[in-house]
Coordinates of C-alpha atoms in Angstrom, one line a residue:
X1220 CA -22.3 4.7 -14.8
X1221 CA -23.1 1.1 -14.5
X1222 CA -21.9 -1.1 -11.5
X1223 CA -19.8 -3.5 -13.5
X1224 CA -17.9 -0.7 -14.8
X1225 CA -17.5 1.3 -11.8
X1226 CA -16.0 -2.3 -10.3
X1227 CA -13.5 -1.7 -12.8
X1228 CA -12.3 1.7 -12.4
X1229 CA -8.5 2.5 -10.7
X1230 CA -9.5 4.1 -7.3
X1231 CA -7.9 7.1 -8.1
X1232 CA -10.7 7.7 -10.5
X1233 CA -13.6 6.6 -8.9
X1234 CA -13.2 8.4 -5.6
X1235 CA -11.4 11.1 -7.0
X1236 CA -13.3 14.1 -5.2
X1237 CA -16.6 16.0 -7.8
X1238 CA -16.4 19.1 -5.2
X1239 CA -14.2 21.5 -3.1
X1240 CA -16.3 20.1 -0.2
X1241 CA -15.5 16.9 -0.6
X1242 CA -11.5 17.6 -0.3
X1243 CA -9.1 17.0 2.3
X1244 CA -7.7 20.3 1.4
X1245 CA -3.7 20.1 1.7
X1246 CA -2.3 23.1 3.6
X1247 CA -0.8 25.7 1.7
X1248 CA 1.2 29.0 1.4
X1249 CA 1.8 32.1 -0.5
X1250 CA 4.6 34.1 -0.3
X1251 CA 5.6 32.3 3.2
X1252 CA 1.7 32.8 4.5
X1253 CA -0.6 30.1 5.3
X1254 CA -3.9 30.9 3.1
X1255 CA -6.8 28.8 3.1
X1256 CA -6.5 27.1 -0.4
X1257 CA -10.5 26.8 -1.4
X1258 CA -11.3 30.3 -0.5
X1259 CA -7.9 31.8 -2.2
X1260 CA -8.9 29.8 -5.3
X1261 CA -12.5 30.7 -5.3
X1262 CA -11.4 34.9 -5.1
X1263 CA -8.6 34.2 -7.6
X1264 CA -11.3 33.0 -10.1
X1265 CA -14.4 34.9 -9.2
X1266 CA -12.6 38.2 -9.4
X1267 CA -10.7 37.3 -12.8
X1268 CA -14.4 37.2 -14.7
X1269 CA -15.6 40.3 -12.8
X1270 CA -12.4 43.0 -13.7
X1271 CA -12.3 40.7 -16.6
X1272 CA -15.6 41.7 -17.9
X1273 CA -15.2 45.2 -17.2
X1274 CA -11.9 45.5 -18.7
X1275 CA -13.7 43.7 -22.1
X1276 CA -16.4 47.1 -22.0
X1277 CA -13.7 49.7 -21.6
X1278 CA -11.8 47.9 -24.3
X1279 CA -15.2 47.9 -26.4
X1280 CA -15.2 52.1 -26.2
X1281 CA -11.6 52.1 -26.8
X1282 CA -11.7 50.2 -30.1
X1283 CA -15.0 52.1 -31.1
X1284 CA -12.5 55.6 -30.8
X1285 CA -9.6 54.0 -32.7
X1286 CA -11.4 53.2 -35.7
X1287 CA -12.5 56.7 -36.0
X1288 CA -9.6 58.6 -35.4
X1289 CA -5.7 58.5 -36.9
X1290 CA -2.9 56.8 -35.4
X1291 CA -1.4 59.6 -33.1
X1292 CA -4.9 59.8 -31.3
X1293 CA -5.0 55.9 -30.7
X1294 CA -5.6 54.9 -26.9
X1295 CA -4.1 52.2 -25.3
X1296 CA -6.3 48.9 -24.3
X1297 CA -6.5 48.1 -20.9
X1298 CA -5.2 44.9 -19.3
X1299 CA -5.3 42.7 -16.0
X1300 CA -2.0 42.6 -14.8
X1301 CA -0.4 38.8 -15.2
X1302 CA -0.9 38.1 -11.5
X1303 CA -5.0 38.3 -11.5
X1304 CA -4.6 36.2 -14.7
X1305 CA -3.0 33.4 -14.0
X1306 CA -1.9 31.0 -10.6
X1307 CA 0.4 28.7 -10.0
X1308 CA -0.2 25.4 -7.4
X1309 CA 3.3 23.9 -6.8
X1310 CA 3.4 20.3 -4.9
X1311 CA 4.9 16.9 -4.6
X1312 CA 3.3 14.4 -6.8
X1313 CA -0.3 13.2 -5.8
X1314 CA -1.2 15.8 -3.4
X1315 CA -4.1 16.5 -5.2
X1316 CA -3.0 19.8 -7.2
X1317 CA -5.4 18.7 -10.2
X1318 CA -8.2 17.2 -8.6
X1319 CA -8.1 20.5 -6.3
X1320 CA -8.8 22.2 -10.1
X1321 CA -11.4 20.0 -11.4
X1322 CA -13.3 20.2 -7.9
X1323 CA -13.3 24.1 -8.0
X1324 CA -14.3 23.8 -11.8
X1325 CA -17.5 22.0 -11.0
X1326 CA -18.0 24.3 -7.6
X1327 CA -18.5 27.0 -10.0
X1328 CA -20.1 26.0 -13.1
X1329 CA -17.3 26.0 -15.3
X1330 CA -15.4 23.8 -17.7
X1331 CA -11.7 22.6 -17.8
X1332 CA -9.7 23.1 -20.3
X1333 CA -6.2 20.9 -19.8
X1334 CA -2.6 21.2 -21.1
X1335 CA 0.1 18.6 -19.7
X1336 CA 3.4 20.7 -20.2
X1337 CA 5.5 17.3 -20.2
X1338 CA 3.4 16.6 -23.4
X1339 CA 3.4 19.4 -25.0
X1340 CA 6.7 21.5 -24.2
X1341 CA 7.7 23.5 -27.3
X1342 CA 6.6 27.4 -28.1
X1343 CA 5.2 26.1 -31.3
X1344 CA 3.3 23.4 -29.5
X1345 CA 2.2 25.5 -26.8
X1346 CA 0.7 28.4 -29.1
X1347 CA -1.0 26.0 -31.0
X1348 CA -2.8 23.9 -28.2
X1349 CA -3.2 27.4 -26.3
X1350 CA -3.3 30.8 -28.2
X1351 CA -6.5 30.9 -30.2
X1352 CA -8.3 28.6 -26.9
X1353 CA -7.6 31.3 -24.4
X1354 CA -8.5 34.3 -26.6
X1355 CA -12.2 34.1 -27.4
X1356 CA -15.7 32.3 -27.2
X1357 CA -15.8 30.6 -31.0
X1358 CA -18.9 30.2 -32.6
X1359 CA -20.0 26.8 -31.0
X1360 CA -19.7 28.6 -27.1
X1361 CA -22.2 31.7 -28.3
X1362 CA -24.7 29.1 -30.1
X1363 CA -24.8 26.7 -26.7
X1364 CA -24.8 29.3 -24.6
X1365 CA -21.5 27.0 -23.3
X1366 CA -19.8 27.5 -19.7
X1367 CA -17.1 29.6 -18.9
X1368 CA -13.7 27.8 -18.2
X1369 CA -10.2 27.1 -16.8
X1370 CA -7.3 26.9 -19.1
X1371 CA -5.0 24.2 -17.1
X1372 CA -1.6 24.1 -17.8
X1373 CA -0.6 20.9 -15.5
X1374 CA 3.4 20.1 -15.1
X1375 CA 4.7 23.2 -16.3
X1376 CA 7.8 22.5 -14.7
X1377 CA 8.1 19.8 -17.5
X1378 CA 9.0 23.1 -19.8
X1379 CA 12.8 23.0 -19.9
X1380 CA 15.4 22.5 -22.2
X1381 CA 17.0 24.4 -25.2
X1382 CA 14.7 23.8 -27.6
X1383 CA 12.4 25.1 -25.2
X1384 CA 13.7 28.6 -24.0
X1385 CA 10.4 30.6 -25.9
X1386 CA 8.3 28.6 -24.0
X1387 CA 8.0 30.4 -21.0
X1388 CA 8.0 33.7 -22.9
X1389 CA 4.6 32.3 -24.8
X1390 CA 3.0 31.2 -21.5
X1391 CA 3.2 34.9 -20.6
X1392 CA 1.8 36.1 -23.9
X1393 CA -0.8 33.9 -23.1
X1394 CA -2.2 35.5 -20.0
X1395 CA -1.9 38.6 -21.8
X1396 CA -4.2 37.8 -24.2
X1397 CA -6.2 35.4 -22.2
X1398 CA -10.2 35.5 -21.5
X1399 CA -10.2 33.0 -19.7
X1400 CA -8.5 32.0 -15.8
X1401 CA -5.1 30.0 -16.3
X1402 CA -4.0 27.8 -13.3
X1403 CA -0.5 26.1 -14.0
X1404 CA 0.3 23.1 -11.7
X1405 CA 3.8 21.9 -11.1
X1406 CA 5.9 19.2 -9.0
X1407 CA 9.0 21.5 -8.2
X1408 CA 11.0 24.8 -8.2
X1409 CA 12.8 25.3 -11.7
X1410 CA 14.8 27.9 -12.4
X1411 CA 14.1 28.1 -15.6
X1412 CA 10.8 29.3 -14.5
X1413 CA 11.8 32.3 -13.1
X1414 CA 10.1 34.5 -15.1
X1415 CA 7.3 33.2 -14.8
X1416 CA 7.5 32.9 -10.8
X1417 CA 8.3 37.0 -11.3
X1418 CA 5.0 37.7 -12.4
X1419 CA 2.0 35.7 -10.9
X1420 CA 0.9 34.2 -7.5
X1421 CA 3.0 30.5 -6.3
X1422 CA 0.3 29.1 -4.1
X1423 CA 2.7 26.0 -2.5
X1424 CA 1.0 23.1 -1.7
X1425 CA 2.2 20.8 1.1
X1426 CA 1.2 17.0 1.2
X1427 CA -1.8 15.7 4.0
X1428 CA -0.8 14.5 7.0
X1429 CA -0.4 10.9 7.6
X1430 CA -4.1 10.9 10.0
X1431 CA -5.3 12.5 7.2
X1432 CA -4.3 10.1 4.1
X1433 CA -5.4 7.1 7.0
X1434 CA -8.5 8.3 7.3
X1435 CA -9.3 9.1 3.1
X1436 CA -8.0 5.4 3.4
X1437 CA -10.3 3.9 5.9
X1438 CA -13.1 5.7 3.9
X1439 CA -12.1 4.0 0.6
X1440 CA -12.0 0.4 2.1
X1441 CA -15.6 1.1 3.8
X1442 CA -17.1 1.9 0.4
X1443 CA -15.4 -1.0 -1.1
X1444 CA -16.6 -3.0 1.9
X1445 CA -13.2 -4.4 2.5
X1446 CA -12.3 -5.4 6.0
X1447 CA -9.5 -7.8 6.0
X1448 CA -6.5 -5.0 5.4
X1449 CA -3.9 -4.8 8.4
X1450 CA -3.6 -1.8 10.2
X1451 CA 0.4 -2.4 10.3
X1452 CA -0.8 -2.8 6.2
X1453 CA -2.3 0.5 6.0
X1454 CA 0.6 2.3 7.6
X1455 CA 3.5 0.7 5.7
X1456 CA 1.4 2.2 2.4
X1457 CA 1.9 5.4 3.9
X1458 CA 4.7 5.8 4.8
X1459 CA 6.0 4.4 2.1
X1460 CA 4.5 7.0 -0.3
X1461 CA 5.5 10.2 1.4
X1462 CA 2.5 12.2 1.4
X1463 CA 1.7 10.9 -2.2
X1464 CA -1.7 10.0 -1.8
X1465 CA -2.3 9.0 -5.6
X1466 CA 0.5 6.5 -5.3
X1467 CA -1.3 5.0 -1.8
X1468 CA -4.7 5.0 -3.8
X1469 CA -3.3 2.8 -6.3
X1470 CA -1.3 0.7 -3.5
X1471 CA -4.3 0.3 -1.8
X1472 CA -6.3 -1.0 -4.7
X1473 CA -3.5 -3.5 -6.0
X1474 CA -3.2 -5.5 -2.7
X1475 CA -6.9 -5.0 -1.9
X1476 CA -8.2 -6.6 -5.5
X1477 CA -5.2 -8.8 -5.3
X1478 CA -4.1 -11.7 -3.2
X1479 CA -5.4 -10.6 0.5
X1480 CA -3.8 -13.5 2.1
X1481 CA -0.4 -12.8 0.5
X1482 CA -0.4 -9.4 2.0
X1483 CA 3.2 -8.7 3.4
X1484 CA 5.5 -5.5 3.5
X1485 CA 7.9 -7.4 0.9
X1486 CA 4.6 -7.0 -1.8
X1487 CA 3.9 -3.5 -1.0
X1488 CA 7.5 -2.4 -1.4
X1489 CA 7.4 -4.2 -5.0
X1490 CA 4.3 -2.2 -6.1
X1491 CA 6.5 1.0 -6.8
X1492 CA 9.6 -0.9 -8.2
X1493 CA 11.2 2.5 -9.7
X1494 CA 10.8 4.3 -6.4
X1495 CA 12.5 8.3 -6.6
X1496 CA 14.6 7.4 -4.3
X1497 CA 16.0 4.1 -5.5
X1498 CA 16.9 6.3 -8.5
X1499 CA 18.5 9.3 -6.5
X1500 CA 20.9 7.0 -5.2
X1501 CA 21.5 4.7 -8.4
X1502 CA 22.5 8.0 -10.3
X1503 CA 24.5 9.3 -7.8
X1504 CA 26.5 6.0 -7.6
X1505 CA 26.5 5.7 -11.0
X1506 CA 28.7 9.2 -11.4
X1507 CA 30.1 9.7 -8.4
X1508 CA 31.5 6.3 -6.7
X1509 CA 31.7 3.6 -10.0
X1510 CA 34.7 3.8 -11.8
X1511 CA 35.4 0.6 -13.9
X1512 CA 32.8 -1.0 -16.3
X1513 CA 32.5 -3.7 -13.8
X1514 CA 31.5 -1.5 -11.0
X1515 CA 28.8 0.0 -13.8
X1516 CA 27.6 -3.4 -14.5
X1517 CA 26.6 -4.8 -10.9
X1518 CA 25.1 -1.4 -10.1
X1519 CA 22.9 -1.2 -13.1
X1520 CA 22.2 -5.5 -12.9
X1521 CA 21.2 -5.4 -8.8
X1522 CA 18.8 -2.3 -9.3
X1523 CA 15.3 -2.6 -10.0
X1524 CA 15.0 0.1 -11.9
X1525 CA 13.6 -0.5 -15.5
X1526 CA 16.5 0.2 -18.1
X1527 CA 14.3 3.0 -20.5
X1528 CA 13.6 4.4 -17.7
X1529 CA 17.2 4.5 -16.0
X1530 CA 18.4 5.8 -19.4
X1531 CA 16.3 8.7 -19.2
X1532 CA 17.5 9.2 -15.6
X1533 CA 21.7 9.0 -17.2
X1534 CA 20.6 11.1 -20.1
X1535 CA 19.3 14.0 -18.0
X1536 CA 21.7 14.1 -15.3
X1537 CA 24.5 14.5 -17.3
X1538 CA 25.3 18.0 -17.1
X1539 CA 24.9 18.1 -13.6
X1540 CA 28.0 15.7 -12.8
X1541 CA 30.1 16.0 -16.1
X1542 CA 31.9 19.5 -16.2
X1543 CA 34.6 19.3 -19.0
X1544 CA 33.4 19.6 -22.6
X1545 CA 35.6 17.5 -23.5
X1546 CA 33.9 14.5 -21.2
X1547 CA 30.7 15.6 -22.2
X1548 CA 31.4 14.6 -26.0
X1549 CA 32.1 11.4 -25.4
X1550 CA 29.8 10.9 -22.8
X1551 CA 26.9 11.9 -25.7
X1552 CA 28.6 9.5 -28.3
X1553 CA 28.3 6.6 -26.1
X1554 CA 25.0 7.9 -25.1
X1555 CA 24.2 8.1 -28.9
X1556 CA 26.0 4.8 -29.7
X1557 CA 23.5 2.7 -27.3
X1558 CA 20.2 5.0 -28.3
X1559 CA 21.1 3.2 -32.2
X1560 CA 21.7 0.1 -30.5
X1561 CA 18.5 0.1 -28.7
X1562 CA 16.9 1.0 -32.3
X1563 CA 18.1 -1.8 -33.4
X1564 CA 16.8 -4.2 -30.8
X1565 CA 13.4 -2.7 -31.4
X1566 CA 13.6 -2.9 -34.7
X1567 CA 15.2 -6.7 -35.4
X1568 CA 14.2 -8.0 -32.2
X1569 CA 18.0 -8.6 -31.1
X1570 CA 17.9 -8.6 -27.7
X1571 CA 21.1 -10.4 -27.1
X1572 CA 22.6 -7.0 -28.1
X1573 CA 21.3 -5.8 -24.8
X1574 CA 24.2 -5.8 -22.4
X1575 CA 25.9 -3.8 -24.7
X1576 CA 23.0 -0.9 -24.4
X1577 CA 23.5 -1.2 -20.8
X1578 CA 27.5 -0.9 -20.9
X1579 CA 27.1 2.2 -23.1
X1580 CA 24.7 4.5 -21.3
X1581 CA 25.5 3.2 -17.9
X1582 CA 29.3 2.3 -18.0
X1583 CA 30.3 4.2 -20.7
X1584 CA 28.9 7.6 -20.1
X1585 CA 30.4 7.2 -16.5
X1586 CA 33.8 6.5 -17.7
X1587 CA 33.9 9.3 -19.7
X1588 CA 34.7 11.5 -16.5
X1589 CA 38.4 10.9 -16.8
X1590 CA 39.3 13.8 -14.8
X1591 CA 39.3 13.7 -11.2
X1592 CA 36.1 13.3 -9.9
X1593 CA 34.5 16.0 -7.6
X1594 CA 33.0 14.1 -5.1
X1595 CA 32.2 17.5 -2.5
X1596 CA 29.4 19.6 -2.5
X1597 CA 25.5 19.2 -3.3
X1598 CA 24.7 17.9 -7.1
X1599 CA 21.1 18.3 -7.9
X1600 CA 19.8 15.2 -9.5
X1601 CA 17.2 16.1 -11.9
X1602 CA 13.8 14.3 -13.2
X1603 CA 13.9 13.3 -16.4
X1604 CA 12.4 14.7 -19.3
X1605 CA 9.1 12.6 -20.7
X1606 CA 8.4 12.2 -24.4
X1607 CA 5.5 11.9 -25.8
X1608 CA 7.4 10.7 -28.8
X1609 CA 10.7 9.1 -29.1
X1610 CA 12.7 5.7 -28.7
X1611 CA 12.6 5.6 -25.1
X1612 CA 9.4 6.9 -24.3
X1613 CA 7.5 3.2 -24.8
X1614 CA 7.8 -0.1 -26.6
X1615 CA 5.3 -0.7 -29.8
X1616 CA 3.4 -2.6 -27.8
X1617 CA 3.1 -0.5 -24.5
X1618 CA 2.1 2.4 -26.9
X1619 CA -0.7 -0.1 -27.7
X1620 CA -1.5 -0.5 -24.3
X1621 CA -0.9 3.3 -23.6
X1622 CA -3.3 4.4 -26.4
X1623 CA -6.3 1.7 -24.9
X1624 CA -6.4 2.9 -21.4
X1625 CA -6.7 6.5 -22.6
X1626 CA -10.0 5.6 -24.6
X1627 CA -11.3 4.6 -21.2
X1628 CA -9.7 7.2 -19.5
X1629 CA -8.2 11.2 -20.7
X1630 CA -4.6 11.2 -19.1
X1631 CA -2.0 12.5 -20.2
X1632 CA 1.3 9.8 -21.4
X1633 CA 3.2 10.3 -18.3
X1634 CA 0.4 9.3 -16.1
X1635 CA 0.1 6.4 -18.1
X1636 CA 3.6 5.7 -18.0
X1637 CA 4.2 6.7 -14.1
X1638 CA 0.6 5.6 -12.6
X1639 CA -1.4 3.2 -14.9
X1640 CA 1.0 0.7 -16.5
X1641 CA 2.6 -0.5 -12.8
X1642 CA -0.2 -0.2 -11.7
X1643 CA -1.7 -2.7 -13.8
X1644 CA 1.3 -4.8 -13.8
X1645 CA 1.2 -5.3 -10.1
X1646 CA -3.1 -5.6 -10.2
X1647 CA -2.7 -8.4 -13.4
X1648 CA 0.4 -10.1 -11.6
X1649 CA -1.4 -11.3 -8.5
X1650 CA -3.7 -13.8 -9.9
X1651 CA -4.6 -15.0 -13.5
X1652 CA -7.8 -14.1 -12.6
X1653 CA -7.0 -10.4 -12.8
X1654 CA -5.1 -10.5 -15.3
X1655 CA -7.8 -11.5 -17.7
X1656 CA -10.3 -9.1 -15.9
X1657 CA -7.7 -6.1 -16.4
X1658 CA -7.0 -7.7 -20.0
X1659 CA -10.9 -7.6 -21.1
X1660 CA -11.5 -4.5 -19.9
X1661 CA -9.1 -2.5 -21.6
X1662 CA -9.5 -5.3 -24.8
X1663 CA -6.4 -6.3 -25.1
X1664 CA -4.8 -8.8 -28.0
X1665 CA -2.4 -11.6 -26.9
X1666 CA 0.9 -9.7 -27.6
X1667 CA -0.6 -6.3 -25.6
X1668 CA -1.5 -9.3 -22.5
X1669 CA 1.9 -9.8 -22.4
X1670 CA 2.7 -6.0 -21.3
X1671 CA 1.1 -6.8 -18.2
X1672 CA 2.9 -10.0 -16.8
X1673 CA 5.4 -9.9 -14.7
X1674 CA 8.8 -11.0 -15.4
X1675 CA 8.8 -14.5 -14.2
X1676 CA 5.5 -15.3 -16.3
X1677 CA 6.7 -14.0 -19.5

């Protein structure tokens, strides 16, 4: 990879780690344990292809009898049971759970083969992207003599929902009929995968500690050969990411290839405007302490949160704060109401029929609770669900944008959504002079530009 190009890559990329050595290895646990995460992985794998192989010869035998002899004589075919099958890593965000897969891959010869569960969330989705890839070598593997693989099956806890309740059930017909290892990576517990949790190994990952992300850090801006970054800098990043070192990767770059004499804590709290828990507690305002349309309007106007994406946040949460059915109708209608209003924005370009978007998800799905309110006890507030399709997923021209960077890079929509595009924004907003760099490289026309400015320059 040439120089220029490598200049050009987001950190996260670049330095992401080619081998297990290579890893700050996040502590982790199974079944309340500590383990040591490279050489649990390494069995886990290692003996799947070994019983597997053995299992394939008895099969062989099996098969060879059946064919000759009637159906009350038929033997049954042996089968690894789910938990030598398949693994599950479950983590915050950024800890490294994908990385850690794609460094074991390459540790032992082997290919990846990847699934992002927010993407593709449906039993008829799943069993198409999956169910012949996990059975067999096809014709192509024999006639390359092709590597062995991983089946990766990355966010699974982004498999929820009605419509997709036969999900799960598929994902363990899957390992049954498997021939290859299946690691699953997720974020958080979901009940909903319960099932799932019954029958294989939960390896949970816990985030590096904060001398460990300081000193991946310090490593990162020696390679770049960047030396004028604060200490008080490099903490603030830090701690302000929780353990997510992804998210103080990308920091890191933005206000090292951006301004360096600007560098304050006011511009490293704006790199992450839609922070989790800026969210956590708009939502739970939103439901539990606004009760006029008023109220609903400076919340939503004083938060920095991006309106599809607070939407998304209303539209999930929902359930968890509105109990009566008869609430929850009209809470949906108004819900629906501003969903076609928003249509129409996009559509005709009428953006002064914006407010009114914002007083029916936000305002009017919270008036809807016209019972008294039960302010006591926990409420979970939930992620929302990511679409790779849909109104609210992205604008025209940020599916533009979305569709360029994953020519230069294979990521899945969410990371483009979540990582790459503020990312960008913050990079291209510090000087015109990135801007046009980060425009070039990922070729963009004058109306995709415009995607990454910031507010005050559009």
């Amino acid at each position: 990879m040439s120089e220029s190009v490598l200049n050009k890559m987001p950190w996260v990329e670049k330095y992401r780690p080619k081998s297990m050595s290579e890893m700050a290895l996040p502590s982790a646990k199974l079944k309340g344990h500590k383990i040591e995460l490279a050489e649990e992985l390494r069995k886990f794998i290692k003996t799947f292809f070994r019983e597997k192989r053995a299992i394939n010869q008895k099969n062989q035998s099996i098969k060879s009898f059946n064919r000759l002899h009637g159906e009350k004589e038929q033997k049954k075919l042996f089968k690894l049971s789910q938990d030598r099958v398949a693994i599950l890593l479950e983590g915050p965000p950024g800890v490294g759970k994908t990385s850690i897969v794609y460094a074991l891959a390459n540790d032992l010869n082997l290919d990846v083969i990847e699934t992002n569960a927010s993407d593709v969330r449906t039993k008829k989705s799943l069993e198409s992207k999956l169910t012949e890839t996990v059975k067999t070598r096809g014709i192509m593997d024999y006639l390359t003599q092709s590597k062995d693989k991983i089946i990766l099956i990355d966010e699974i806890d982004g498999l929820y929902g009605v419509a997709d309740k036969g999900a799960v059930p598929t994902i363990l017909t899957i390992i049954d009929t498997t021939q290859f290892p299946i690691i699953m990576c997720s974020n958080e517990y979901k009940q909903s995968l319960q099932p799932l949790y019954n029958k294989i190994h939960k390896l949970e990952i816990n985030p590096l500690s904060s001398d460990e992300t300081l000193r991946i850090i310090k490593q990162i801006l020696k390679k770049e050969k960047i030396t004028n970054v604060q200490e008080g800098i490099i903490n603030s990043i830090i701690e302000k990411n929780h353990g997510d070192l992804r998210g103080m990767i990308n920091d890191l770059q933005g206000i090292s290839q951006g301004s360096i004499g600007k560098l304050n804590s006011e511009l490293i709290n704006s790199l992450h405007r839609d922070s989790t828990e800026e969210i956590f507690m708009v939502i739970r305002d939103l439901f539990e302490e606004v009760s006029t349309l008023k109220q609903a309007k400076v919340l939503t106007n004083k938060s920095d949160v991006d309106y599809n994406f607070l939407y998304k946040w209303v539209n999930e949460n929902i359930p968890s704060f509105i109990k009566l059915n008869s609430e929850l109708v009209v809470a949906y209608e108004n819900l629906s109401i501003a969903d076609q209003i928003f249509g129409r924005i996009q559509k005709n370009q009428y953006w002064s029929t914006l407010p009114y978007f914002y007083d029916l998800f936000a305002g009017g799905v919270t008036l809807a609770q016209k019972s008294k309110r039960d302010n006591h006890g926990f409420k979970k507030v939930s992620f929302p669900r990511y679409r790779s399709t849909g109104m609210f997923s992205l604008t025209a021209n940020e599916r533009l944008v979305v569709e360029k960077i994953n020519k230069k890079y294979e990521i899945s929509e969410i990371e483009a959504i979540q990582d790459f595009l503020p990312f960008l924004r913050v990079l291209s907003g510090t000087s015109r002079k990135q801007l046009k760099l980060v425009s070039d490289w990922l070729e963009l026309d004058a109306t995709e530009k415009k995607i990454l400015k910031s507010d005050s320059e559009k």
